[in-house]
Amino acid sequence: MSIAYIALGSNLGDKEANLRQALKMLLVKGLQIRSVSSFFKTEPYGVTDQPEFINAVACVKTDLAPEKLLKLLLDTELEMGRVRLRHWGERNIDLDLLLYDDLIYYSEKLVLPHPDMQNRFFVLQPLSEIAADKIHPVYKKSIQTLLKSLTDGDE
Ligand SMILES: Nc1ncnc2c1ncn2[C@@H]1O[C@H](COP(=O)(O)OP(=O)(O)OP(=O)(O)O)[C@@H](O)[C@H]1O
Ligand SMILES: Nc1nc2c(c(=O)[nH]1)N=C(CO)CN2
């Protein structure tokens, strides 16, 4: 069994209901959900002229290989009628794979750890709630340290 961390986000429709529905679907598809962070209201990152998001992170246990797990996430987005208005823009549901054990992996379809997670408050805040001491396999720093660097404005 492997442990993976999944980021959930929504800023269209009933955002909290969208996150709850996605979590239910992941469970039905066979992921063992070990913990889920609080749901956080977050300011839009990147493209800022859009509604605020609700974000959360879930820790799951799975036998699926990383690319199979990513496919499960992308299929779940599609089954929820994935709406995306523009790159980094509004969406009813977004499921990203943040970490998979301590794997460092790069393919056309999947990059692990998620290559922008260290820059995203909306990821590090919920992740640090459920995995503060987890060490990022590339930066070799804990999630809480990465969060502090981001909020302190370190390089
Ligand atoms: N760790 C990862 N988690 C999710 N998708 C990934 C990851 N690494 C690579 N991808 C690829 O990124 C593609 C596009 O992802 P997506 O449409 O969610 O981009 P985005 O949400 O607009 O931006 P971002 O991925 O930076 O949040 C996916 O189809 C997937 O193949
Ligand atoms: N706060 C917040 N900002 C974002 C988010 C998100 O989930 N939360 N997702 C984006 C596209 O992946 C772009 N910007």
Short mmCIF file of N, CA and C and ligand atoms in Angstrom, two decimals:
data_model
loop_
_atom_site.label_atom_id
_atom_site.label_comp_id
_atom_site.label_asym_id
_atom_site.label_seq_id
_atom_site.Cartn_x
_atom_site.Cartn_y
_atom_site.Cartn_z
N MET A 1 0.84 -1.21 0.00
CA MET A 1 0.00 0.00 0.00
C MET A 1 0.87 1.25 0.00
N SER A 2 0.44 2.24 -0.74
CA SER A 2 1.15 3.51 -0.76
C SER A 2 0.26 4.59 -0.15
N ILE A 3 0.93 5.65 0.28
CA ILE A 3 0.21 6.80 0.84
C ILE A 3 0.36 7.96 -0.13
N ALA A 4 -0.79 8.56 -0.47
CA ALA A 4 -0.76 9.70 -1.38
C ALA A 4 -1.55 10.86 -0.79
N TYR A 5 -1.16 12.06 -1.20
CA TYR A 5 -1.88 13.27 -0.78
C TYR A 5 -2.49 13.92 -2.01
N ILE A 6 -3.79 14.20 -1.89
CA ILE A 6 -4.55 14.75 -3.02
C ILE A 6 -5.09 16.12 -2.63
N ALA A 7 -4.88 17.11 -3.52
CA ALA A 7 -5.42 18.45 -3.30
C ALA A 7 -6.77 18.55 -4.01
N LEU A 8 -7.74 19.12 -3.31
CA LEU A 8 -9.07 19.33 -3.89
C LEU A 8 -9.36 20.83 -3.92
N GLY A 9 -9.95 21.29 -5.01
CA GLY A 9 -10.30 22.70 -5.10
C GLY A 9 -11.55 22.90 -5.94
N SER A 10 -12.29 23.98 -5.60
CA SER A 10 -13.49 24.33 -6.37
C SER A 10 -13.76 25.81 -6.19
N ASN A 11 -14.15 26.48 -7.30
CA ASN A 11 -14.64 27.86 -7.14
C ASN A 11 -15.83 28.16 -8.05
N LEU A 12 -16.58 27.10 -8.38
CA LEU A 12 -17.81 27.28 -9.17
C LEU A 12 -18.92 26.44 -8.54
N GLY A 13 -20.14 26.97 -8.52
CA GLY A 13 -21.29 26.21 -8.00
C GLY A 13 -21.23 26.11 -6.48
N ASP A 14 -21.78 25.01 -5.95
CA ASP A 14 -21.74 24.78 -4.50
C ASP A 14 -20.38 24.14 -4.18
N LYS A 15 -19.42 24.99 -3.82
CA LYS A 15 -18.02 24.57 -3.75
C LYS A 15 -17.81 23.47 -2.70
N GLU A 16 -18.41 23.65 -1.53
CA GLU A 16 -18.21 22.65 -0.47
C GLU A 16 -18.84 21.33 -0.87
N ALA A 17 -20.03 21.40 -1.48
CA ALA A 17 -20.70 20.17 -1.92
C ALA A 17 -19.86 19.48 -2.99
N ASN A 18 -19.21 20.27 -3.84
CA ASN A 18 -18.36 19.68 -4.88
C ASN A 18 -17.19 18.90 -4.25
N LEU A 19 -16.58 19.47 -3.23
CA LEU A 19 -15.47 18.77 -2.56
C LEU A 19 -15.97 17.49 -1.88
N ARG A 20 -17.13 17.61 -1.23
CA ARG A 20 -17.69 16.43 -0.54
C ARG A 20 -18.03 15.34 -1.55
N GLN A 21 -18.59 15.74 -2.69
CA GLN A 21 -18.94 14.74 -3.71
C GLN A 21 -17.69 14.06 -4.25
N ALA A 22 -16.64 14.85 -4.49
CA ALA A 22 -15.40 14.26 -5.01
C ALA A 22 -14.84 13.25 -4.02
N LEU A 23 -14.85 13.60 -2.73
CA LEU A 23 -14.32 12.67 -1.71
C LEU A 23 -15.13 11.38 -1.69
N LYS A 24 -16.45 11.51 -1.81
CA LYS A 24 -17.31 10.32 -1.82
C LYS A 24 -16.98 9.44 -3.02
N MET A 25 -16.75 10.08 -4.16
CA MET A 25 -16.44 9.31 -5.37
C MET A 25 -15.09 8.60 -5.26
N LEU A 26 -14.12 9.25 -4.62
CA LEU A 26 -12.81 8.61 -4.45
C LEU A 26 -12.95 7.37 -3.57
N LEU A 27 -13.81 7.48 -2.56
CA LEU A 27 -14.06 6.35 -1.65
C LEU A 27 -14.73 5.21 -2.42
N VAL A 28 -15.75 5.53 -3.20
CA VAL A 28 -16.49 4.53 -3.97
C VAL A 28 -15.54 3.83 -4.96
N LYS A 29 -14.58 4.57 -5.48
CA LYS A 29 -13.63 3.99 -6.45
C LYS A 29 -12.53 3.18 -5.75
N GLY A 30 -12.58 3.09 -4.44
CA GLY A 30 -11.69 2.16 -3.74
C GLY A 30 -10.50 2.77 -3.02
N LEU A 31 -10.38 4.11 -3.03
CA LEU A 31 -9.29 4.70 -2.25
C LEU A 31 -9.68 4.65 -0.76
N GLN A 32 -8.71 4.32 0.08
CA GLN A 32 -8.96 4.38 1.53
C GLN A 32 -8.59 5.77 2.00
N ILE A 33 -9.58 6.50 2.47
CA ILE A 33 -9.30 7.87 2.91
C ILE A 33 -8.90 7.84 4.39
N ARG A 34 -7.65 8.22 4.65
CA ARG A 34 -7.13 8.18 6.03
C ARG A 34 -7.44 9.46 6.78
N SER A 35 -7.35 10.60 6.10
CA SER A 35 -7.69 11.86 6.76
C SER A 35 -8.00 12.91 5.71
N VAL A 36 -8.79 13.88 6.15
CA VAL A 36 -9.13 15.01 5.28
C VAL A 36 -8.95 16.28 6.11
N SER A 37 -8.31 17.29 5.52
CA SER A 37 -8.13 18.56 6.22
C SER A 37 -9.45 19.28 6.34
N SER A 38 -9.45 20.38 7.07
CA SER A 38 -10.58 21.31 7.03
C SER A 38 -10.74 21.85 5.61
N PHE A 39 -11.91 22.38 5.34
CA PHE A 39 -12.14 23.09 4.07
C PHE A 39 -11.77 24.57 4.32
N PHE A 40 -10.87 25.09 3.49
CA PHE A 40 -10.39 26.47 3.66
C PHE A 40 -10.89 27.34 2.52
N LYS A 41 -11.37 28.54 2.86
CA LYS A 41 -11.65 29.55 1.83
C LYS A 41 -10.33 30.19 1.48
N THR A 42 -9.97 30.25 0.18
CA THR A 42 -8.66 30.79 -0.20
C THR A 42 -8.80 31.80 -1.33
N GLU A 43 -7.91 32.77 -1.30
CA GLU A 43 -7.85 33.77 -2.37
C GLU A 43 -7.32 33.10 -3.63
N PRO A 44 -7.86 33.46 -4.82
CA PRO A 44 -7.36 32.85 -6.05
C PRO A 44 -5.88 33.15 -6.28
N TYR A 45 -5.16 32.11 -6.65
CA TYR A 45 -3.72 32.19 -6.90
C TYR A 45 -3.50 32.18 -8.41
N GLY A 46 -2.55 32.94 -8.89
CA GLY A 46 -2.23 32.92 -10.33
C GLY A 46 -3.14 33.87 -11.09
N VAL A 47 -4.29 33.40 -11.47
CA VAL A 47 -5.30 34.24 -12.12
C VAL A 47 -6.19 34.78 -11.00
N THR A 48 -6.07 36.09 -10.72
CA THR A 48 -6.69 36.60 -9.48
C THR A 48 -8.11 37.15 -9.67
N ASP A 49 -8.52 37.40 -10.94
CA ASP A 49 -9.87 37.95 -11.15
C ASP A 49 -10.89 36.83 -11.30
N GLN A 50 -11.05 36.07 -10.23
CA GLN A 50 -12.03 34.98 -10.22
C GLN A 50 -12.48 34.79 -8.77
N PRO A 51 -13.61 34.07 -8.58
CA PRO A 51 -14.14 33.92 -7.22
C PRO A 51 -13.17 33.18 -6.31
N GLU A 52 -13.35 33.34 -5.00
CA GLU A 52 -12.49 32.61 -4.05
C GLU A 52 -12.76 31.10 -4.16
N PHE A 53 -11.76 30.35 -3.77
CA PHE A 53 -11.84 28.89 -3.84
C PHE A 53 -12.16 28.31 -2.46
N ILE A 54 -12.64 27.09 -2.48
CA ILE A 54 -12.58 26.23 -1.29
C ILE A 54 -11.54 25.17 -1.61
N ASN A 55 -10.57 24.99 -0.72
CA ASN A 55 -9.51 23.99 -0.91
C ASN A 55 -9.40 23.08 0.30
N ALA A 56 -8.96 21.87 0.03
CA ALA A 56 -8.70 20.89 1.10
C ALA A 56 -7.65 19.92 0.58
N VAL A 57 -7.12 19.11 1.49
CA VAL A 57 -6.19 18.04 1.10
C VAL A 57 -6.63 16.76 1.80
N ALA A 58 -6.58 15.65 1.06
CA ALA A 58 -6.90 14.34 1.63
C ALA A 58 -5.68 13.44 1.56
N CYS A 59 -5.53 12.62 2.60
CA CYS A 59 -4.49 11.60 2.62
C CYS A 59 -5.18 10.26 2.33
N VAL A 60 -4.69 9.56 1.31
CA VAL A 60 -5.32 8.28 0.94
C VAL A 60 -4.30 7.16 0.93
N LYS A 61 -4.82 5.95 1.10
CA LYS A 61 -4.02 4.74 0.99
C LYS A 61 -4.49 4.01 -0.26
N THR A 62 -3.56 3.54 -1.08
CA THR A 62 -3.97 2.88 -2.33
C THR A 62 -2.93 1.88 -2.80
N ASP A 63 -3.43 0.90 -3.57
CA ASP A 63 -2.54 -0.04 -4.25
C ASP A 63 -2.26 0.41 -5.68
N LEU A 64 -2.94 1.46 -6.12
CA LEU A 64 -2.79 1.91 -7.51
C LEU A 64 -1.41 2.53 -7.72
N ALA A 65 -0.82 2.25 -8.87
CA ALA A 65 0.43 2.91 -9.26
C ALA A 65 0.13 4.39 -9.52
N PRO A 66 1.16 5.25 -9.45
CA PRO A 66 0.92 6.70 -9.55
C PRO A 66 0.10 7.14 -10.77
N GLU A 67 0.43 6.64 -11.96
CA GLU A 67 -0.31 7.11 -13.15
C GLU A 67 -1.74 6.59 -13.16
N LYS A 68 -1.95 5.42 -12.55
CA LYS A 68 -3.32 4.88 -12.42
C LYS A 68 -4.12 5.76 -11.45
N LEU A 69 -3.46 6.17 -10.41
CA LEU A 69 -4.13 7.04 -9.42
C LEU A 69 -4.48 8.39 -10.07
N LEU A 70 -3.55 8.94 -10.85
CA LEU A 70 -3.83 10.20 -11.55
C LEU A 70 -5.04 10.01 -12.47
N LYS A 71 -5.08 8.88 -13.18
CA LYS A 71 -6.21 8.64 -14.10
C LYS A 71 -7.52 8.58 -13.32
N LEU A 72 -7.48 7.95 -12.16
CA LEU A 72 -8.70 7.90 -11.32
C LEU A 72 -9.15 9.32 -10.96
N LEU A 73 -8.18 10.18 -10.66
CA LEU A 73 -8.53 11.57 -10.31
C LEU A 73 -9.11 12.31 -11.51
N LEU A 74 -8.46 12.14 -12.67
CA LEU A 74 -8.94 12.84 -13.87
C LEU A 74 -10.31 12.31 -14.30
N ASP A 75 -10.53 10.99 -14.17
CA ASP A 75 -11.84 10.40 -14.49
C ASP A 75 -12.92 10.95 -13.55
N THR A 76 -12.56 11.11 -12.29
CA THR A 76 -13.52 11.64 -11.31
C THR A 76 -13.91 13.07 -11.69
N GLU A 77 -12.89 13.87 -12.09
CA GLU A 77 -13.21 15.24 -12.54
C GLU A 77 -14.19 15.19 -13.71
N LEU A 78 -13.92 14.30 -14.67
CA LEU A 78 -14.79 14.21 -15.86
C LEU A 78 -16.20 13.78 -15.47
N GLU A 79 -16.29 12.79 -14.57
CA GLU A 79 -17.61 12.31 -14.14
C GLU A 79 -18.38 13.40 -13.39
N MET A 80 -17.67 14.32 -12.79
CA MET A 80 -18.35 15.44 -12.11
C MET A 80 -18.64 16.56 -13.10
N GLY A 81 -18.50 16.27 -14.38
CA GLY A 81 -18.81 17.26 -15.41
C GLY A 81 -17.84 18.42 -15.37
N ARG A 82 -16.55 18.07 -15.32
CA ARG A 82 -15.49 19.06 -15.16
C ARG A 82 -15.73 20.32 -16.00
N VAL A 83 -15.81 21.44 -15.32
CA VAL A 83 -15.93 22.72 -16.02
C VAL A 83 -14.65 23.49 -15.75
N ARG A 84 -13.99 23.92 -16.81
CA ARG A 84 -12.79 24.77 -16.70
C ARG A 84 -12.92 25.89 -17.68
N LEU A 85 -12.96 27.11 -17.21
CA LEU A 85 -13.20 28.22 -18.12
C LEU A 85 -11.91 28.71 -18.76
N ARG A 86 -10.77 28.56 -18.09
CA ARG A 86 -9.48 28.99 -18.65
C ARG A 86 -8.37 28.40 -17.79
N HIS A 87 -7.14 28.44 -18.33
CA HIS A 87 -6.00 27.90 -17.59
C HIS A 87 -5.86 28.63 -16.26
N TRP A 88 -5.73 27.87 -15.18
CA TRP A 88 -5.63 28.40 -13.82
C TRP A 88 -6.88 29.19 -13.42
N GLY A 89 -7.98 28.96 -14.16
CA GLY A 89 -9.17 29.75 -13.89
C GLY A 89 -10.24 28.95 -13.17
N GLU A 90 -11.49 29.45 -13.31
CA GLU A 90 -12.64 28.89 -12.62
C GLU A 90 -12.82 27.41 -12.95
N ARG A 91 -13.20 26.64 -11.93
CA ARG A 91 -13.49 25.21 -12.14
C ARG A 91 -14.39 24.69 -11.04
N ASN A 92 -15.26 23.75 -11.42
CA ASN A 92 -16.15 23.18 -10.39
C ASN A 92 -15.39 22.19 -9.51
N ILE A 93 -14.39 21.54 -10.11
CA ILE A 93 -13.60 20.61 -9.30
C ILE A 93 -12.21 20.45 -9.91
N ASP A 94 -11.22 20.43 -9.05
CA ASP A 94 -9.83 20.20 -9.46
C ASP A 94 -9.22 19.22 -8.46
N LEU A 95 -8.66 18.15 -8.99
CA LEU A 95 -8.02 17.14 -8.13
C LEU A 95 -6.58 16.98 -8.59
N ASP A 96 -5.65 17.33 -7.74
CA ASP A 96 -4.22 17.23 -8.09
C ASP A 96 -3.55 16.22 -7.18
N LEU A 97 -2.59 15.51 -7.73
CA LEU A 97 -1.80 14.57 -6.94
C LEU A 97 -0.56 15.31 -6.45
N LEU A 98 -0.46 15.47 -5.13
CA LEU A 98 0.65 16.26 -4.56
C LEU A 98 1.87 15.40 -4.30
N LEU A 99 1.66 14.31 -3.59
CA LEU A 99 2.76 13.45 -3.13
C LEU A 99 2.31 12.00 -3.22
N TYR A 100 3.26 11.12 -3.56
CA TYR A 100 2.97 9.68 -3.58
C TYR A 100 4.15 9.01 -2.90
N ASP A 101 3.94 8.52 -1.68
CA ASP A 101 5.06 8.09 -0.84
C ASP A 101 6.16 9.16 -0.94
N ASP A 102 7.42 8.72 -1.11
CA ASP A 102 8.48 9.72 -1.27
C ASP A 102 8.99 9.76 -2.70
N LEU A 103 8.10 9.40 -3.61
CA LEU A 103 8.48 9.25 -5.01
C LEU A 103 8.81 10.59 -5.69
N ILE A 104 9.90 10.57 -6.45
CA ILE A 104 10.23 11.68 -7.34
C ILE A 104 10.09 11.11 -8.74
N TYR A 105 9.22 11.69 -9.54
CA TYR A 105 8.82 11.06 -10.80
C TYR A 105 8.52 12.13 -11.83
N TYR A 106 8.88 11.85 -13.07
CA TYR A 106 8.60 12.82 -14.13
C TYR A 106 8.22 12.09 -15.39
N SER A 107 7.01 12.32 -15.89
CA SER A 107 6.62 11.80 -17.21
C SER A 107 5.79 12.89 -17.88
N GLU A 108 5.39 12.63 -19.11
CA GLU A 108 4.59 13.62 -19.83
C GLU A 108 3.27 13.88 -19.11
N LYS A 109 2.75 12.81 -18.44
CA LYS A 109 1.42 12.92 -17.82
C LYS A 109 1.47 13.36 -16.37
N LEU A 110 2.56 13.05 -15.71
CA LEU A 110 2.57 13.20 -14.25
C LEU A 110 3.95 13.64 -13.75
N VAL A 111 3.92 14.65 -12.88
CA VAL A 111 5.15 15.09 -12.20
C VAL A 111 4.91 14.99 -10.69
N LEU A 112 5.83 14.33 -10.00
CA LEU A 112 5.74 14.16 -8.55
C LEU A 112 7.06 14.50 -7.88
N PRO A 113 6.99 15.19 -6.76
CA PRO A 113 5.84 15.87 -6.17
C PRO A 113 5.26 16.90 -7.14
N HIS A 114 4.02 17.31 -6.90
CA HIS A 114 3.41 18.33 -7.76
C HIS A 114 4.38 19.52 -7.84
N PRO A 115 4.75 19.94 -9.07
CA PRO A 115 5.87 20.87 -9.21
C PRO A 115 5.65 22.28 -8.67
N ASP A 116 4.40 22.65 -8.37
CA ASP A 116 4.17 24.01 -7.88
C ASP A 116 3.63 24.02 -6.44
N MET A 117 3.59 22.85 -5.80
CA MET A 117 2.93 22.80 -4.48
C MET A 117 3.61 23.70 -3.45
N GLN A 118 4.94 23.83 -3.54
CA GLN A 118 5.68 24.61 -2.54
C GLN A 118 5.37 26.10 -2.63
N ASN A 119 4.76 26.53 -3.75
CA ASN A 119 4.43 27.95 -3.93
C ASN A 119 2.97 28.26 -3.61
N ARG A 120 2.21 27.24 -3.24
CA ARG A 120 0.76 27.41 -3.14
C ARG A 120 0.30 27.35 -1.69
N PHE A 121 -0.06 28.52 -1.17
CA PHE A 121 -0.59 28.59 0.20
C PHE A 121 -1.84 27.72 0.31
N PHE A 122 -2.65 27.71 -0.76
CA PHE A 122 -3.91 26.95 -0.70
C PHE A 122 -3.67 25.45 -0.64
N VAL A 123 -2.45 25.01 -0.94
CA VAL A 123 -2.08 23.59 -0.78
C VAL A 123 -1.39 23.36 0.57
N LEU A 124 -0.41 24.23 0.89
CA LEU A 124 0.40 23.99 2.09
C LEU A 124 -0.40 24.18 3.39
N GLN A 125 -1.36 25.11 3.36
CA GLN A 125 -2.16 25.33 4.58
C GLN A 125 -2.96 24.07 4.97
N PRO A 126 -3.77 23.51 4.06
CA PRO A 126 -4.48 22.28 4.46
C PRO A 126 -3.55 21.08 4.63
N LEU A 127 -2.50 21.01 3.80
CA LEU A 127 -1.58 19.86 3.93
C LEU A 127 -0.88 19.88 5.28
N SER A 128 -0.52 21.08 5.74
CA SER A 128 0.20 21.14 7.02
C SER A 128 -0.73 20.79 8.18
N GLU A 129 -2.04 20.92 7.96
CA GLU A 129 -2.98 20.53 9.02
C GLU A 129 -2.96 19.01 9.24
N ILE A 130 -2.76 18.25 8.17
CA ILE A 130 -2.82 16.78 8.32
C ILE A 130 -1.45 16.11 8.19
N ALA A 131 -0.42 16.85 7.74
CA ALA A 131 0.90 16.23 7.54
C ALA A 131 2.02 17.24 7.76
N ALA A 132 1.96 17.95 8.89
CA ALA A 132 2.93 19.03 9.15
C ALA A 132 4.37 18.54 9.09
N ASP A 133 4.62 17.31 9.56
CA ASP A 133 6.00 16.83 9.67
C ASP A 133 6.47 16.02 8.46
N LYS A 134 5.60 15.83 7.51
CA LYS A 134 5.97 15.10 6.29
C LYS A 134 7.10 15.85 5.57
N ILE A 135 8.13 15.12 5.17
CA ILE A 135 9.26 15.76 4.50
C ILE A 135 9.04 15.74 2.98
N HIS A 136 9.18 16.92 2.38
CA HIS A 136 9.06 17.02 0.92
C HIS A 136 10.28 16.33 0.30
N PRO A 137 10.06 15.35 -0.58
CA PRO A 137 11.19 14.54 -1.04
C PRO A 137 12.23 15.29 -1.87
N VAL A 138 11.86 16.42 -2.46
CA VAL A 138 12.83 17.19 -3.24
C VAL A 138 13.50 18.25 -2.36
N TYR A 139 12.71 19.03 -1.64
CA TYR A 139 13.28 20.14 -0.87
C TYR A 139 13.85 19.69 0.47
N LYS A 140 13.50 18.44 0.89
CA LYS A 140 14.02 17.88 2.14
C LYS A 140 13.68 18.77 3.34
N LYS A 141 12.52 19.39 3.25
CA LYS A 141 12.03 20.21 4.36
C LYS A 141 10.62 19.76 4.69
N SER A 142 10.21 19.97 5.95
CA SER A 142 8.86 19.56 6.33
C SER A 142 7.84 20.50 5.68
N ILE A 143 6.62 20.00 5.61
CA ILE A 143 5.54 20.82 5.05
C ILE A 143 5.35 22.08 5.88
N GLN A 144 5.45 21.96 7.21
CA GLN A 144 5.26 23.18 8.02
C GLN A 144 6.38 24.19 7.79
N THR A 145 7.59 23.70 7.50
CA THR A 145 8.70 24.62 7.20
C THR A 145 8.46 25.31 5.84
N LEU A 146 8.00 24.53 4.87
CA LEU A 146 7.70 25.13 3.55
C LEU A 146 6.60 26.18 3.67
N LEU A 147 5.60 25.88 4.49
CA LEU A 147 4.50 26.84 4.69
C LEU A 147 5.03 28.12 5.34
N LYS A 148 5.90 27.96 6.34
CA LYS A 148 6.45 29.13 7.03
C LYS A 148 7.30 29.97 6.06
N SER A 149 8.11 29.29 5.23
CA SER A 149 8.93 30.03 4.26
C SER A 149 8.04 30.83 3.31
N LEU A 150 6.93 30.21 2.90
CA LEU A 150 6.04 30.89 1.96
C LEU A 150 5.39 32.10 2.61
N THR A 151 4.92 31.94 3.85
CA THR A 151 4.22 33.06 4.49
C THR A 151 5.20 34.14 4.96
N ASP A 152 6.47 33.74 5.25
CA ASP A 152 7.49 34.73 5.63
C ASP A 152 8.08 35.42 4.41
N GLY A 153 7.78 34.88 3.21
CA GLY A 153 8.29 35.48 1.98
C GLY A 153 9.74 35.16 1.73
N ASP A 154 10.23 34.00 2.24
CA ASP A 154 11.62 33.57 1.96
C ASP A 154 11.75 33.22 0.48
N GLU A 155 12.99 33.11 0.04
CA GLU A 155 13.25 32.65 -1.33
C GLU A 155 12.87 31.19 -1.47
N1 LIG B 1 1.04 15.93 -9.89
C1 LIG B 1 0.06 16.15 -10.80
N2 LIG B 1 -1.23 16.22 -10.42
C2 LIG B 1 -2.20 16.45 -11.33
N3 LIG B 1 -2.00 16.60 -12.66
C3 LIG B 1 -0.72 16.54 -13.07
C4 LIG B 1 0.37 16.32 -12.17
N4 LIG B 1 1.52 16.29 -12.89
C5 LIG B 1 1.18 16.50 -14.16
N5 LIG B 1 -0.16 16.64 -14.30
C6 LIG B 1 -0.83 16.85 -15.59
O1 LIG B 1 -1.34 18.16 -15.65
C7 LIG B 1 -2.43 18.11 -16.55
C8 LIG B 1 -3.24 19.38 -16.47
O2 LIG B 1 -3.69 19.53 -15.18
P1 LIG B 1 -4.80 20.61 -14.89
O3 LIG B 1 -5.75 20.73 -16.02
O4 LIG B 1 -5.36 20.26 -13.51
O5 LIG B 1 -3.96 21.96 -14.83
P2 LIG B 1 -4.34 23.21 -14.02
O6 LIG B 1 -5.23 22.81 -12.86
O7 LIG B 1 -4.89 24.26 -14.95
O8 LIG B 1 -2.96 23.71 -13.45
P3 LIG B 1 -2.16 23.05 -12.26
O9 LIG B 1 -1.95 21.59 -12.59
O10 LIG B 1 -0.90 23.85 -12.22
O11 LIG B 1 -2.99 23.18 -11.00
C9 LIG B 1 -3.15 16.84 -16.18
O12 LIG B 1 -3.89 16.34 -17.25
C10 LIG B 1 -2.00 15.91 -15.79
O13 LIG B 1 -1.68 15.01 -16.83
N1 LIG B 2 -6.80 29.58 -4.15
C1 LIG B 2 -6.69 28.82 -5.22
N2 LIG B 2 -6.20 29.34 -6.36
C2 LIG B 2 -6.10 28.56 -7.47
C3 LIG B 2 -6.48 27.20 -7.44
C4 LIG B 2 -7.00 26.69 -6.23
O1 LIG B 2 -7.39 25.49 -6.12
N3 LIG B 2 -7.08 27.52 -5.15
N4 LIG B 2 -6.36 26.45 -8.55
C5 LIG B 2 -5.89 26.94 -9.66
C6 LIG B 2 -5.76 26.08 -10.84
O2 LIG B 2 -5.27 24.85 -10.56
C7 LIG B 2 -5.46 28.33 -9.79
N5 LIG B 2 -5.59 29.09 -8.61
#
